[in-house]
Amino acid sequence: MNVLLKAIEHVVRAQPNEVAFTGVLNGELATLSYQQFWQHANDVSQRLRALGCRCIALREQNGLPWAVIDIAAQLANVVLVPVPHFFSDSQVAHLLSDSGADLLIGDWHVNDLTGHGIESIAPIYGLSAMRIASEQSELLPETCKVTFTSGSTGQPKGVCLSADNLYRVSQSLANVVRPTVNNGAHLAVLPLATLLENITAIYVPLLLGQSSVLLSGAQVGLKGSSQFDPATFATALATHRPSSVVLTPALLEVLVALVERTPELGRCFQFIAVGGARVSSSVMAQAHRLGLPAFQGYGLSECASVVSVNTPTHTSIDSAGQVLEHQQVRIDEQGQLWVTGNIALGYIREPFTEQWLATGDLAQLDEHGYLTITGRVKNQLITAYGRNVSPEWVEAEAHGFASLRSLVVVGDGEKSLTAVVVHDSPADVMRDLRLLNQGLPDYAQLKHCLCLADYPQDRPLWTANGKPLRPNFEQWANDQRHSIITIGQ
């Protein structure tokens, strides 16, 4: 039994009758005590051993089966590969081939698997299951879970994580939130196939002896990877009264808007973690004014998720918080962040051999140990005056203005920066750009604007997961010089 399972078993024995999970099971809302959950996971692990499988690809909405199968796979020493629903068919095919998964559980359709040898078998904990003909992949030794990054290009990369990797980050997070989150339950809003939610909605509550609510995306308002229904989210909050959630910056903006209209929705929270991208300082300040305990953090799959996070007792609102106890960081002369202490085993067939990992992120570390992520090394713009500007930083600040949420910054090699914005009111855009500039240093201010009704359909401007292809944006914006206007004071 690995170190994470031993820690969870200790909690099970200490409080067998406390509620561990509430969630969907066979279409109905149900609860599992710690003892019931542990027994169900052990029963499923026996089934997995009998099947003799090596690697499970789990493609399923949030619910009790997801949590049970996650722990059961570890008990059976079987590698688990979560499969995001928003992956394209080609990305899923790549994931299956790269991981060598030989058992599919959950929401799989035979039509999607043409060309594979498929054998349907009896359901596993209420979920459909199929054996799939697969060659054994060269997963790295000690791999417990493979999380596939969405990738800035088409094909995701499989990050191999050990049980020790998962335990270290989960225990550090449990230690951080223990003084704050002392009752209530965590509500999983992001998909459990997302490593951050996997850790915060399953492992951390189990280590804390607390409860977690696992609802499908439709039940919390999440549709795909980029659509969200605020009314459904509000209903879930009113029904379950969670003490903690993990949100992306966009979802925090939704929560802020909801709480402005209905303050009662915000009173249940003790800890709101925000990650996935830099958060606008104005949005974070607005959340705090409403009494929302929102705290920005930073992490990456190659470090088993969270590296740093703000807390109620140690907060710097514009930063990603202080580094967790299991990690160490340094910043090189180019401003790039390096991390050590809980590095993943590596990518499939590509073990990490160095003690320190170059994150590819630009960062600053102040005298109090607060880490601020300013952008990506490869995206850094250098103006004609030699000033380095992270476009992600400016874009994050722009998200605090309703008309600027589509803003992309261009201007590499130019004397000044240009905002590319899609919006139906150029007047609103110009007004908000002037307000944005008031909070930016002169070298990062946006002096010009290209305001459009929509992006062109014949130009590849975005990656598969919705990030701007910056060289393409630069070239395209240069072609549109005749439409660029100057932003006045």
Short mmCIF file of C-alpha atoms in Angstrom, two decimals:
data_model
loop_
_atom_site.label_atom_id
_atom_site.label_comp_id
_atom_site.label_asym_id
_atom_site.label_seq_id
_atom_site.Cartn_x
_atom_site.Cartn_y
_atom_site.Cartn_z
CA MET A 1 0.00 0.00 0.00
CA ASN A 2 1.44 3.36 -1.05
CA VAL A 3 2.01 6.31 1.29
CA LEU A 4 -1.12 8.17 0.19
CA LEU A 5 -3.35 5.14 0.77
CA LYS A 6 -1.80 4.51 4.19
CA ALA A 7 -2.58 8.08 5.24
CA ILE A 8 -6.17 7.76 4.00
CA GLU A 9 -6.63 4.38 5.73
CA HIS A 10 -5.53 5.99 9.00
CA VAL A 11 -8.35 8.55 8.69
CA VAL A 12 -10.87 5.83 7.76
CA ARG A 13 -10.08 3.92 10.95
CA ALA A 14 -10.32 7.09 13.05
CA GLN A 15 -13.76 8.17 11.75
CA PRO A 16 -15.44 5.33 9.86
CA ASN A 17 -18.98 6.74 10.10
CA GLU A 18 -18.30 10.33 9.00
CA VAL A 19 -19.48 11.31 5.50
CA ALA A 20 -16.64 11.14 2.99
CA PHE A 21 -18.47 11.89 -0.26
CA THR A 22 -21.83 13.08 -1.53
CA GLY A 23 -22.42 12.65 -5.21
CA VAL A 24 -24.13 11.00 -8.12
CA LEU A 25 -24.33 7.20 -8.11
CA ASN A 26 -26.48 5.39 -10.69
CA GLY A 27 -28.29 8.62 -11.47
CA GLU A 28 -29.20 9.40 -7.86
CA LEU A 29 -27.64 11.60 -5.19
CA ALA A 30 -26.06 9.42 -2.51
CA THR A 31 -23.57 9.62 0.34
CA LEU A 32 -20.72 7.33 1.36
CA SER A 33 -19.20 7.21 4.82
CA TYR A 34 -15.46 6.79 5.14
CA GLN A 35 -15.90 3.07 5.91
CA GLN A 36 -18.30 2.54 3.00
CA PHE A 37 -16.04 4.40 0.60
CA TRP A 38 -12.98 2.43 1.67
CA GLN A 39 -14.84 -0.88 1.40
CA HIS A 40 -16.20 -0.05 -2.05
CA ALA A 41 -12.72 0.95 -3.27
CA ASN A 42 -11.27 -2.31 -1.95
CA ASP A 43 -14.04 -4.33 -3.61
CA VAL A 44 -13.40 -2.64 -6.96
CA SER A 45 -9.65 -3.17 -6.56
CA GLN A 46 -10.27 -6.93 -6.31
CA ARG A 47 -12.17 -6.78 -9.60
CA LEU A 48 -9.31 -4.89 -11.25
CA ARG A 49 -6.79 -7.44 -10.03
CA ALA A 50 -8.93 -10.26 -11.40
CA LEU A 51 -9.02 -8.56 -14.80
CA GLY A 52 -5.24 -8.32 -14.83
CA CYS A 53 -5.31 -4.84 -16.41
CA ARG A 54 -2.26 -2.58 -16.48
CA CYS A 55 -3.69 0.85 -17.22
CA ILE A 56 -7.19 2.33 -16.95
CA ALA A 57 -8.45 5.21 -19.09
CA LEU A 58 -11.28 6.80 -17.08
CA ARG A 59 -13.63 9.08 -19.02
CA GLU A 60 -16.50 10.06 -16.78
CA GLN A 61 -18.35 12.99 -15.26
CA ASN A 62 -17.73 13.88 -11.62
CA GLY A 63 -19.51 11.52 -9.23
CA LEU A 64 -18.95 8.86 -6.59
CA PRO A 65 -17.68 6.24 -9.11
CA TRP A 66 -14.83 8.56 -10.15
CA ALA A 67 -13.52 8.76 -6.58
CA VAL A 68 -13.98 5.05 -5.87
CA ILE A 69 -12.20 3.97 -9.06
CA ASP A 70 -9.35 6.43 -8.45
CA ILE A 71 -8.54 4.90 -5.05
CA ALA A 72 -9.32 1.35 -6.24
CA ALA A 73 -6.77 1.67 -9.04
CA GLN A 74 -4.10 2.62 -6.50
CA LEU A 75 -5.07 -0.27 -4.22
CA ALA A 76 -4.74 -2.63 -7.19
CA ASN A 77 -1.47 -1.00 -8.32
CA VAL A 78 -3.01 -0.16 -11.70
CA VAL A 79 -2.11 3.09 -13.49
CA LEU A 80 -5.02 5.52 -13.90
CA VAL A 81 -5.29 7.94 -16.84
CA PRO A 82 -8.07 10.54 -16.47
CA VAL A 83 -9.53 11.57 -19.85
CA PRO A 84 -10.97 15.10 -20.15
CA HIS A 85 -14.29 15.24 -21.97
CA PHE A 86 -13.15 18.32 -23.89
CA PHE A 87 -10.29 16.47 -25.60
CA SER A 88 -10.79 16.12 -29.35
CA ASP A 89 -11.06 12.68 -30.97
CA SER A 90 -7.47 12.93 -32.18
CA GLN A 91 -6.24 13.90 -28.71
CA VAL A 92 -8.09 10.95 -27.15
CA ALA A 93 -6.61 8.59 -29.75
CA HIS A 94 -3.16 9.95 -28.95
CA LEU A 95 -3.78 9.51 -25.20
CA LEU A 96 -4.82 5.88 -25.63
CA SER A 97 -1.88 5.05 -27.87
CA ASP A 98 0.68 6.85 -25.73
CA SER A 99 -0.50 5.45 -22.39
CA GLY A 100 -1.15 1.90 -23.57
CA ALA A 101 -4.46 1.82 -21.68
CA ASP A 102 -5.98 -1.66 -21.81
CA LEU A 103 -9.20 -1.00 -19.86
CA LEU A 104 -11.72 1.75 -20.62
CA ILE A 105 -14.18 2.78 -17.93
CA GLY A 106 -16.98 5.32 -18.15
CA ASP A 107 -18.45 7.36 -20.96
CA TRP A 108 -16.92 5.67 -23.98
CA HIS A 109 -18.65 5.06 -27.30
CA VAL A 110 -17.67 2.11 -29.47
CA ASN A 111 -18.05 4.29 -32.57
CA ASP A 112 -15.26 6.49 -31.27
CA LEU A 113 -12.90 3.51 -31.10
CA THR A 114 -13.03 2.23 -34.67
CA GLY A 115 -9.97 0.17 -35.48
CA HIS A 116 -9.37 -0.94 -31.88
CA GLY A 117 -10.07 -4.44 -30.61
CA ILE A 118 -12.92 -3.83 -28.14
CA GLU A 119 -14.53 -6.30 -25.74
CA SER A 120 -17.38 -5.13 -23.53
CA ILE A 121 -17.32 -6.54 -20.00
CA ALA A 122 -19.57 -6.26 -16.96
CA PRO A 123 -19.87 -2.72 -15.54
CA ILE A 124 -17.41 -1.62 -12.90
CA TYR A 125 -19.07 0.23 -10.01
CA GLY A 126 -21.99 1.09 -12.26
CA LEU A 127 -19.87 2.40 -15.12
CA SER A 128 -19.53 0.82 -18.56
CA ALA A 129 -16.27 -1.05 -19.06
CA MET A 130 -14.42 -2.38 -22.08
CA ARG A 131 -11.19 -4.21 -22.66
CA ILE A 132 -9.17 -2.69 -25.49
CA ALA A 133 -6.35 -4.30 -27.43
CA SER A 134 -3.24 -2.27 -26.68
CA GLU A 135 0.50 -2.61 -26.71
CA GLN A 136 2.13 -2.04 -23.36
CA SER A 137 3.35 1.53 -23.13
CA GLU A 138 6.73 2.50 -21.75
CA LEU A 139 5.32 4.19 -18.67
CA LEU A 140 7.99 5.26 -16.24
CA PRO A 141 8.60 3.04 -13.20
CA GLU A 142 6.50 3.92 -10.11
CA THR A 143 3.85 5.65 -12.23
CA CYS A 144 0.56 5.83 -10.35
CA LYS A 145 -1.31 8.32 -12.51
CA VAL A 146 -0.75 9.88 -15.93
CA THR A 147 -2.21 13.36 -16.37
CA PHE A 148 -2.29 14.62 -19.93
CA THR A 149 -1.69 18.35 -20.28
CA SER A 150 -3.98 20.18 -22.68
CA GLY A 151 -0.86 21.43 -24.46
CA SER A 152 -0.19 24.67 -26.30
CA THR A 153 -0.10 22.68 -29.54
CA GLY A 154 -2.33 19.89 -30.81
CA GLN A 155 -1.10 16.82 -28.97
CA PRO A 156 -1.16 16.63 -25.16
CA LYS A 157 1.79 15.21 -23.22
CA GLY A 158 1.39 12.52 -20.58
CA VAL A 159 2.98 13.47 -17.26
CA CYS A 160 3.83 10.42 -15.14
CA LEU A 161 3.16 10.95 -11.43
CA SER A 162 4.03 8.67 -8.53
CA ALA A 163 1.92 8.10 -5.42
CA ASP A 164 4.61 10.02 -3.51
CA ASN A 165 4.13 13.00 -5.88
CA LEU A 166 0.39 12.98 -5.17
CA TYR A 167 0.83 12.54 -1.43
CA ARG A 168 3.36 15.36 -1.00
CA VAL A 169 1.24 18.01 -2.68
CA SER A 170 -2.00 16.77 -1.07
CA GLN A 171 -0.51 16.75 2.43
CA SER A 172 1.01 20.22 1.98
CA LEU A 173 -2.36 21.59 0.86
CA ALA A 174 -4.12 19.83 3.74
CA ASN A 175 -1.70 21.48 6.16
CA VAL A 176 -2.34 24.90 4.61
CA VAL A 177 -6.15 24.77 4.67
CA ARG A 178 -6.58 22.80 7.93
CA PRO A 179 -6.76 25.92 10.15
CA THR A 180 -9.30 27.56 7.83
CA VAL A 181 -11.63 24.88 6.45
CA ASN A 182 -12.95 23.25 9.62
CA ASN A 183 -16.51 22.32 8.65
CA GLY A 184 -18.72 22.07 5.61
CA ALA A 185 -17.70 20.36 2.40
CA HIS A 186 -15.65 20.95 -0.72
CA LEU A 187 -17.68 21.27 -3.94
CA ALA A 188 -15.93 19.99 -7.06
CA VAL A 189 -16.70 22.51 -9.81
CA LEU A 190 -13.89 21.65 -12.22
CA PRO A 191 -13.76 18.16 -13.78
CA LEU A 192 -11.98 15.53 -11.68
CA ALA A 193 -9.99 14.76 -14.83
CA THR A 194 -8.25 18.06 -14.05
CA LEU A 195 -5.31 17.24 -11.77
CA LEU A 196 -5.92 20.23 -9.49
CA GLU A 197 -9.53 19.23 -8.77
CA ASN A 198 -8.56 15.56 -8.52
CA ILE A 199 -6.23 16.51 -5.68
CA THR A 200 -8.40 19.11 -3.96
CA ALA A 201 -11.73 17.25 -4.20
CA ILE A 202 -10.55 13.71 -3.42
CA TYR A 203 -7.15 13.46 -1.74
CA VAL A 204 -7.11 16.63 0.38
CA PRO A 205 -10.57 16.11 1.94
CA LEU A 206 -9.74 12.46 2.66
CA LEU A 207 -6.51 13.45 4.40
CA LEU A 208 -8.38 16.11 6.40
CA GLY A 209 -11.20 13.76 7.37
CA GLN A 210 -13.69 16.08 5.70
CA SER A 211 -16.38 15.73 3.06
CA SER A 212 -16.53 16.43 -0.67
CA VAL A 213 -19.48 16.89 -3.03
CA LEU A 214 -19.02 15.39 -6.50
CA LEU A 215 -21.62 16.51 -9.02
CA SER A 216 -21.61 16.25 -12.80
CA GLY A 217 -20.60 19.26 -14.86
CA ALA A 218 -24.22 19.88 -15.85
CA GLN A 219 -25.22 19.99 -12.17
CA VAL A 220 -22.74 22.78 -11.36
CA GLY A 221 -23.20 24.69 -14.63
CA LEU A 222 -20.06 23.60 -16.47
CA LYS A 223 -20.47 22.64 -20.12
CA GLY A 224 -17.38 21.47 -21.97
CA SER A 225 -14.20 23.43 -21.24
CA SER A 226 -15.40 26.99 -21.79
CA GLN A 227 -19.18 27.30 -21.29
CA PHE A 228 -20.79 27.98 -17.94
CA ASP A 229 -24.36 28.50 -16.69
CA PRO A 230 -24.34 30.88 -13.70
CA ALA A 231 -27.93 30.04 -12.69
CA THR A 232 -27.13 26.34 -12.33
CA PHE A 233 -23.99 27.18 -10.38
CA ALA A 234 -26.01 29.40 -8.04
CA THR A 235 -28.48 26.57 -7.42
CA ALA A 236 -25.64 24.16 -6.56
CA LEU A 237 -24.16 26.69 -4.12
CA ALA A 238 -27.53 27.32 -2.44
CA THR A 239 -28.21 23.58 -2.15
CA HIS A 240 -24.85 22.30 -0.89
CA ARG A 241 -23.43 25.38 0.90
CA PRO A 242 -19.78 24.41 0.26
CA SER A 243 -16.99 25.66 2.49
CA SER A 244 -14.45 25.48 -0.33
CA VAL A 245 -14.21 25.42 -4.12
CA VAL A 246 -11.50 25.65 -6.77
CA LEU A 247 -12.21 28.10 -9.59
CA THR A 248 -10.55 29.43 -12.71
CA PRO A 249 -10.30 33.24 -13.03
CA ALA A 250 -13.33 33.25 -15.37
CA LEU A 251 -15.41 31.29 -12.85
CA LEU A 252 -14.35 33.63 -10.04
CA GLU A 253 -15.76 36.50 -12.11
CA VAL A 254 -19.05 34.57 -12.36
CA LEU A 255 -19.10 34.01 -8.60
CA VAL A 256 -18.39 37.69 -7.92
CA ALA A 257 -21.33 38.69 -10.14
CA LEU A 258 -23.63 36.19 -8.39
CA VAL A 259 -22.65 37.35 -4.91
CA GLU A 260 -23.13 41.00 -5.87
CA ARG A 261 -26.76 40.15 -6.65
CA THR A 262 -27.28 37.55 -3.90
CA PRO A 263 -24.84 38.09 -0.99
CA GLU A 264 -26.13 35.00 0.82
CA LEU A 265 -24.46 32.76 -1.78
CA GLY A 266 -21.02 33.88 -0.60
CA ARG A 267 -21.44 33.42 3.13
CA CYS A 268 -20.75 29.68 3.21
CA PHE A 269 -17.19 29.93 1.89
CA GLN A 270 -14.08 29.55 4.02
CA PHE A 271 -11.57 29.07 1.18
CA ILE A 272 -11.79 29.73 -2.55
CA ALA A 273 -8.70 28.68 -4.48
CA VAL A 274 -8.18 30.32 -7.87
CA GLY A 275 -5.77 28.88 -10.42
CA GLY A 276 -5.20 27.98 -14.05
CA ALA A 277 -4.19 31.51 -15.12
CA ARG A 278 -3.24 34.86 -13.62
CA VAL A 279 -6.16 36.63 -11.95
CA SER A 280 -6.86 40.31 -12.54
CA SER A 281 -5.99 42.27 -9.41
CA SER A 282 -9.22 44.27 -9.78
CA VAL A 283 -11.34 41.09 -9.84
CA MET A 284 -9.51 39.74 -6.79
CA ALA A 285 -9.97 43.03 -4.95
CA GLN A 286 -13.66 43.01 -5.83
CA ALA A 287 -14.00 39.47 -4.46
CA HIS A 288 -12.38 40.51 -1.19
CA ARG A 289 -14.65 43.56 -0.91
CA LEU A 290 -17.60 41.18 -1.10
CA GLY A 291 -16.12 39.08 1.69
CA LEU A 292 -15.17 36.17 -0.58
CA PRO A 293 -12.06 34.39 0.76
CA ALA A 294 -10.48 34.04 -2.69
CA PHE A 295 -6.80 33.09 -2.83
CA GLN A 296 -4.69 32.83 -5.96
CA GLY A 297 -2.25 29.97 -6.43
CA TYR A 298 0.15 28.58 -9.01
CA GLY A 299 1.07 25.13 -10.16
CA LEU A 300 1.80 22.87 -13.11
CA SER A 301 1.31 19.20 -13.89
CA GLU A 302 5.05 18.60 -13.99
CA CYS A 303 5.16 19.49 -10.26
CA ALA A 304 2.07 17.38 -9.45
CA SER A 305 -0.07 20.53 -9.48
CA VAL A 306 0.17 23.21 -6.77
CA VAL A 307 3.50 24.95 -6.09
CA SER A 308 2.33 28.04 -4.21
CA VAL A 309 -0.87 29.50 -2.82
CA ASN A 310 -2.10 32.46 -0.78
CA THR A 311 -3.90 31.77 2.50
CA PRO A 312 -5.99 33.81 4.93
CA THR A 313 -2.96 34.37 7.17
CA HIS A 314 -0.37 34.88 4.43
CA THR A 315 -1.71 36.87 1.49
CA SER A 316 -0.36 39.20 -1.14
CA ILE A 317 -3.29 39.91 -3.42
CA ASP A 318 -1.33 40.32 -6.68
CA SER A 319 0.84 37.25 -6.11
CA ALA A 320 0.39 33.49 -6.42
CA GLY A 321 1.21 33.12 -2.74
CA GLN A 322 4.05 31.58 -0.81
CA VAL A 323 5.68 28.34 -1.93
CA LEU A 324 4.28 25.21 -0.27
CA GLU A 325 6.48 23.41 2.25
CA HIS A 326 7.28 20.50 -0.07
CA GLN A 327 8.70 22.69 -2.86
CA GLN A 328 11.65 25.03 -3.40
CA VAL A 329 12.02 27.63 -6.15
CA ARG A 330 14.63 29.88 -7.71
CA ILE A 331 14.56 32.45 -10.51
CA ASP A 332 17.35 32.67 -13.07
CA GLU A 333 18.89 35.73 -14.70
CA GLN A 334 16.29 35.69 -17.49
CA GLY A 335 13.47 35.76 -14.94
CA GLN A 336 12.46 32.13 -15.49
CA LEU A 337 11.11 30.12 -12.54
CA TRP A 338 12.76 26.80 -11.61
CA VAL A 339 11.21 24.35 -9.12
CA THR A 340 12.45 21.34 -7.16
CA GLY A 341 11.10 19.18 -4.34
CA ASN A 342 8.21 17.34 -6.01
CA ILE A 343 9.07 16.97 -9.67
CA ALA A 344 7.08 14.42 -11.68
CA LEU A 345 8.75 11.24 -12.86
CA GLY A 346 8.73 12.67 -16.38
CA TYR A 347 6.74 12.38 -19.58
CA ILE A 348 5.90 8.99 -21.03
CA ARG A 349 9.22 7.51 -22.25
CA GLU A 350 10.98 10.75 -21.21
CA PRO A 351 12.17 10.59 -17.58
CA PHE A 352 13.19 13.81 -15.89
CA THR A 353 16.85 13.47 -14.99
CA GLU A 354 17.63 16.86 -13.48
CA GLN A 355 16.94 17.93 -9.90
CA TRP A 356 15.50 21.29 -10.94
CA LEU A 357 12.67 21.79 -13.45
CA ALA A 358 12.54 24.82 -15.75
CA THR A 359 8.88 25.82 -15.74
CA GLY A 360 8.94 28.11 -18.77
CA ASP A 361 7.17 30.72 -16.64
CA LEU A 362 8.42 34.22 -15.89
CA ALA A 363 8.25 35.03 -12.19
CA GLN A 364 9.23 37.35 -9.39
CA LEU A 365 9.89 36.45 -5.75
CA ASP A 366 9.69 39.23 -3.16
CA GLU A 367 11.49 39.54 0.17
CA HIS A 368 8.55 37.93 1.99
CA GLY A 369 8.58 34.84 -0.20
CA TYR A 370 5.53 35.69 -2.32
CA LEU A 371 5.71 34.33 -5.85
CA THR A 372 4.25 36.34 -8.76
CA ILE A 373 3.89 34.77 -12.19
CA THR A 374 4.11 37.37 -14.93
CA GLY A 375 3.89 35.27 -18.09
CA ARG A 376 5.58 32.70 -20.29
CA VAL A 377 9.21 32.93 -21.38
CA LYS A 378 8.34 32.13 -24.98
CA ASN A 379 5.60 34.79 -25.10
CA GLN A 380 7.62 37.70 -23.75
CA LEU A 381 7.45 40.81 -25.92
CA ILE A 382 10.48 43.09 -26.30
CA THR A 383 9.63 46.62 -27.34
CA ALA A 384 11.77 48.77 -29.64
CA TYR A 385 13.03 50.47 -26.48
CA GLY A 386 14.30 47.15 -25.10
CA ARG A 387 11.67 46.75 -22.39
CA ASN A 388 10.43 43.21 -21.68
CA VAL A 389 6.66 42.91 -21.31
CA SER A 390 4.64 39.80 -20.51
CA PRO A 391 1.42 39.98 -22.57
CA GLU A 392 -0.34 37.60 -20.14
CA TRP A 393 0.14 40.08 -17.31
CA VAL A 394 -1.47 42.95 -19.23
CA GLU A 395 -4.24 40.67 -20.52
CA ALA A 396 -5.02 39.48 -16.99
CA GLU A 397 -5.36 43.07 -15.80
CA ALA A 398 -7.65 43.77 -18.76
CA HIS A 399 -10.03 40.99 -17.68
CA GLY A 400 -11.23 43.29 -14.91
CA PHE A 401 -13.07 45.32 -17.57
CA ALA A 402 -16.14 43.82 -19.23
CA SER A 403 -15.32 45.12 -22.72
CA LEU A 404 -11.70 43.90 -22.62
CA ARG A 405 -12.09 40.22 -21.76
CA SER A 406 -11.12 39.16 -25.29
CA LEU A 407 -8.03 41.41 -25.34
CA VAL A 408 -4.78 40.12 -26.86
CA VAL A 409 -1.59 42.20 -26.66
CA VAL A 410 0.74 42.56 -29.67
CA GLY A 411 3.71 44.80 -30.38
CA ASP A 412 6.90 42.76 -30.34
CA GLY A 413 9.69 44.98 -31.66
CA GLU A 414 7.40 48.01 -31.84
CA LYS A 415 7.74 51.33 -30.01
CA SER A 416 4.42 50.75 -28.23
CA LEU A 417 1.89 48.00 -27.58
CA THR A 418 -1.43 47.42 -29.35
CA ALA A 419 -4.63 45.90 -27.97
CA VAL A 420 -6.59 43.54 -30.21
CA VAL A 421 -10.18 43.42 -28.95
CA VAL A 422 -13.42 41.86 -30.17
CA HIS A 423 -16.41 43.88 -28.95
CA ASP A 424 -19.52 45.51 -30.39
CA SER A 425 -18.91 48.90 -28.76
CA PRO A 426 -15.62 50.60 -29.73
CA ALA A 427 -16.51 53.50 -27.44
CA ASP A 428 -16.69 51.19 -24.40
CA VAL A 429 -13.40 49.59 -25.44
CA MET A 430 -11.60 52.93 -25.70
CA ARG A 431 -12.97 54.11 -22.36
CA ASP A 432 -11.87 50.92 -20.60
CA LEU A 433 -8.45 50.93 -22.26
CA ARG A 434 -7.81 54.42 -20.87
CA LEU A 435 -8.80 53.20 -17.40
CA LEU A 436 -6.62 50.11 -17.79
CA ASN A 437 -3.61 52.22 -18.78
CA GLN A 438 -3.93 54.26 -15.59
CA GLY A 439 -2.90 51.19 -13.60
CA LEU A 440 -0.02 50.11 -15.87
CA PRO A 441 3.57 51.38 -16.03
CA ASP A 442 4.29 53.48 -19.09
CA TYR A 443 6.22 50.79 -20.95
CA ALA A 444 3.29 48.34 -20.64
CA GLN A 445 0.53 50.77 -21.54
CA LEU A 446 -1.51 50.12 -24.66
CA LYS A 447 -1.12 53.02 -27.06
CA HIS A 448 -3.09 51.60 -30.01
CA CYS A 449 -6.17 49.46 -30.52
CA LEU A 450 -7.56 47.16 -33.20
CA CYS A 451 -11.26 46.76 -32.36
CA LEU A 452 -13.22 44.16 -34.33
CA ALA A 453 -16.69 42.65 -34.48
CA ASP A 454 -15.15 39.16 -34.68
CA TYR A 455 -11.90 37.37 -35.44
CA PRO A 456 -11.27 36.26 -39.04
CA GLN A 457 -12.24 32.69 -39.78
CA ASP A 458 -9.54 32.15 -42.38
CA ARG A 459 -6.54 32.81 -40.09
CA PRO A 460 -5.23 30.31 -37.48
CA LEU A 461 -5.04 32.57 -34.42
CA TRP A 462 -5.72 30.12 -31.60
CA THR A 463 -4.40 26.83 -30.28
CA ALA A 464 -6.69 23.83 -29.84
CA ASN A 465 -7.22 24.78 -26.19
CA GLY A 466 -7.98 28.44 -26.85
CA LYS A 467 -4.64 30.16 -26.28
CA PRO A 468 -3.50 32.85 -28.74
CA LEU A 469 -0.92 31.87 -31.34
CA ARG A 470 1.10 34.99 -30.70
CA PRO A 471 3.34 35.03 -33.80
CA ASN A 472 0.20 34.66 -35.92
CA PHE A 473 -1.49 37.49 -34.03
CA GLU A 474 1.57 39.71 -34.55
CA GLN A 475 1.59 39.09 -38.29
CA TRP A 476 -2.15 39.48 -38.68
CA ALA A 477 -2.28 42.71 -36.63
CA ASN A 478 0.55 44.10 -38.77
CA ASP A 479 -1.57 43.40 -41.87
CA GLN A 480 -4.41 45.41 -40.29
CA ARG A 481 -2.40 48.59 -39.65
CA HIS A 482 -4.91 50.65 -41.63
CA SER A 483 -7.59 49.81 -39.03
CA ILE A 484 -5.50 50.46 -35.91
CA ILE A 485 -6.43 53.59 -33.97
CA THR A 486 -4.54 55.54 -31.31
CA ILE A 487 -5.76 55.50 -27.74
CA GLY A 488 -6.01 59.01 -26.39
CA GLN A 489 -5.54 60.12 -22.80
#
